[in-house]
Amino acid sequence: FLVKYDTCQLAGKQVDVWNFMLPEDETNWQNSLPFTKRALHFYSHQLGNYPYPQMTVVASAASKGDGMEYPMFTLLNEPWGNEKMLDIIIAHETGHNWLQATLATNERNNGWMDEGMNTFLEEKYTRQYYPATAQKRAPKIPEDLTAVFLQWLYERKWDVPIQVAADTAVPAFLYASIYAKAGQWMTKL
């Protein structure tokens, strides 16, 4: 691994910030440390002070545009060289330090309380730091593809409730419900 280290000042508290990247990801991850620090600031502003002494982001060769979170630590990767997507994945996975770790929700039974709320905040983060994203779409592509997908599921009666246990739904439908639908629901509140 190549290692990056810095500190992040949050409400009178210094947090150690570590990034471990694969040598082949060095170019793609050149801004990973500032992204991690920005995510810590954003979520601290949204949900309260970061509760831990450090945050570590580790590149995982097995991850393909996703991540897995643990308190103070996340494994993730963005293998296509899309810096914006890397930033958003880092932000999303960092957000779990509040929504899954601190609140201690059981995401097997109440995934929407973690993933749904975090998707809502991730979308807020994206609008704040990448406001022109929607304006770059082709004219015939709907602005909100998630809403189109959810409507498509609903029309086929494949929709599942937000409150669904992880082991009771088809994975693609679970994602649509727990992440997308719950995030949209939070936005509408």
PDB file of N, CA, C and O in Angstrom, residues 4-8 15-18 33 37:
ATOM      1  N   LYS A   4      -1.143   7.706   2.851  1.00  0.00           N
ATOM      2  CA  LYS A   4      -1.272   9.153   3.008  1.00  0.00           C
ATOM      3  C   LYS A   4      -1.788   9.409   4.419  1.00  0.00           C
ATOM      4  O   LYS A   4      -2.650   8.672   4.903  1.00  0.00           O
ATOM      5  N   TYR A   5      -1.303  10.467   5.027  1.00  0.00           N
ATOM      6  CA  TYR A   5      -1.739  10.811   6.382  1.00  0.00           C
ATOM      7  C   TYR A   5      -1.875  12.318   6.516  1.00  0.00           C
ATOM      8  O   TYR A   5      -1.080  13.080   5.968  1.00  0.00           O
ATOM      9  N   ASP A   6      -2.879  12.735   7.253  1.00  0.00           N
ATOM     10  CA  ASP A   6      -3.059  14.132   7.602  1.00  0.00           C
ATOM     11  C   ASP A   6      -3.954  14.170   8.840  1.00  0.00           C
ATOM     12  O   ASP A   6      -4.395  13.120   9.324  1.00  0.00           O
ATOM     13  N   THR A   7      -4.205  15.355   9.322  1.00  0.00           N
ATOM     14  CA  THR A   7      -5.145  15.511  10.427  1.00  0.00           C
ATOM     15  C   THR A   7      -6.278  16.415   9.959  1.00  0.00           C
ATOM     16  O   THR A   7      -6.138  17.170   8.988  1.00  0.00           O
ATOM     17  N   CYS A   8      -7.382  16.315  10.668  1.00  0.00           N
ATOM     18  CA  CYS A   8      -8.564  17.099  10.343  1.00  0.00           C
ATOM     19  C   CYS A   8      -9.078  17.735  11.627  1.00  0.00           C
ATOM     20  O   CYS A   8      -9.322  17.020  12.607  1.00  0.00           O
ATOM     21  N   VAL A  15      -8.598  14.922  14.396  1.00  0.00           N
ATOM     22  CA  VAL A  15      -8.849  13.551  13.960  1.00  0.00           C
ATOM     23  C   VAL A  15      -7.726  13.143  13.014  1.00  0.00           C
ATOM     24  O   VAL A  15      -7.392  13.886  12.080  1.00  0.00           O
ATOM     25  N   ASP A  16      -7.127  11.986  13.249  1.00  0.00           N
ATOM     26  CA  ASP A  16      -6.123  11.443  12.330  1.00  0.00           C
ATOM     27  C   ASP A  16      -6.845  10.860  11.118  1.00  0.00           C
ATOM     28  O   ASP A  16      -7.825  10.129  11.262  1.00  0.00           O
ATOM     29  N   VAL A  17      -6.353  11.195   9.931  1.00  0.00           N
ATOM     30  CA  VAL A  17      -6.960  10.718   8.686  1.00  0.00           C
ATOM     31  C   VAL A  17      -5.903   9.959   7.898  1.00  0.00           C
ATOM     32  O   VAL A  17      -4.845  10.498   7.572  1.00  0.00           O
ATOM     33  N   TRP A  18      -6.220   8.702   7.616  1.00  0.00           N
ATOM     34  CA  TRP A  18      -5.316   7.813   6.890  1.00  0.00           C
ATOM     35  C   TRP A  18      -5.986   7.348   5.602  1.00  0.00           C
ATOM     36  O   TRP A  18      -7.168   7.031   5.589  1.00  0.00           O
ATOM     37  N   LEU A  33      -7.304  12.037   0.211  1.00  0.00           N
ATOM     38  CA  LEU A  33      -7.177  12.611   1.562  1.00  0.00           C
ATOM     39  C   LEU A  33      -8.053  13.861   1.721  1.00  0.00           C
ATOM     40  O   LEU A  33      -8.818  13.946   2.693  1.00  0.00           O
ATOM     41  N   LYS A  37     -11.328  14.219   4.329  1.00  0.00           N
ATOM     42  CA  LYS A  37     -11.462  15.327   5.278  1.00  0.00           C
ATOM     43  C   LYS A  37     -12.751  16.119   5.007  1.00  0.00           C
ATOM     44  O   LYS A  37     -13.453  16.516   5.949  1.00  0.00           O
TER      45      LYS A  37
END
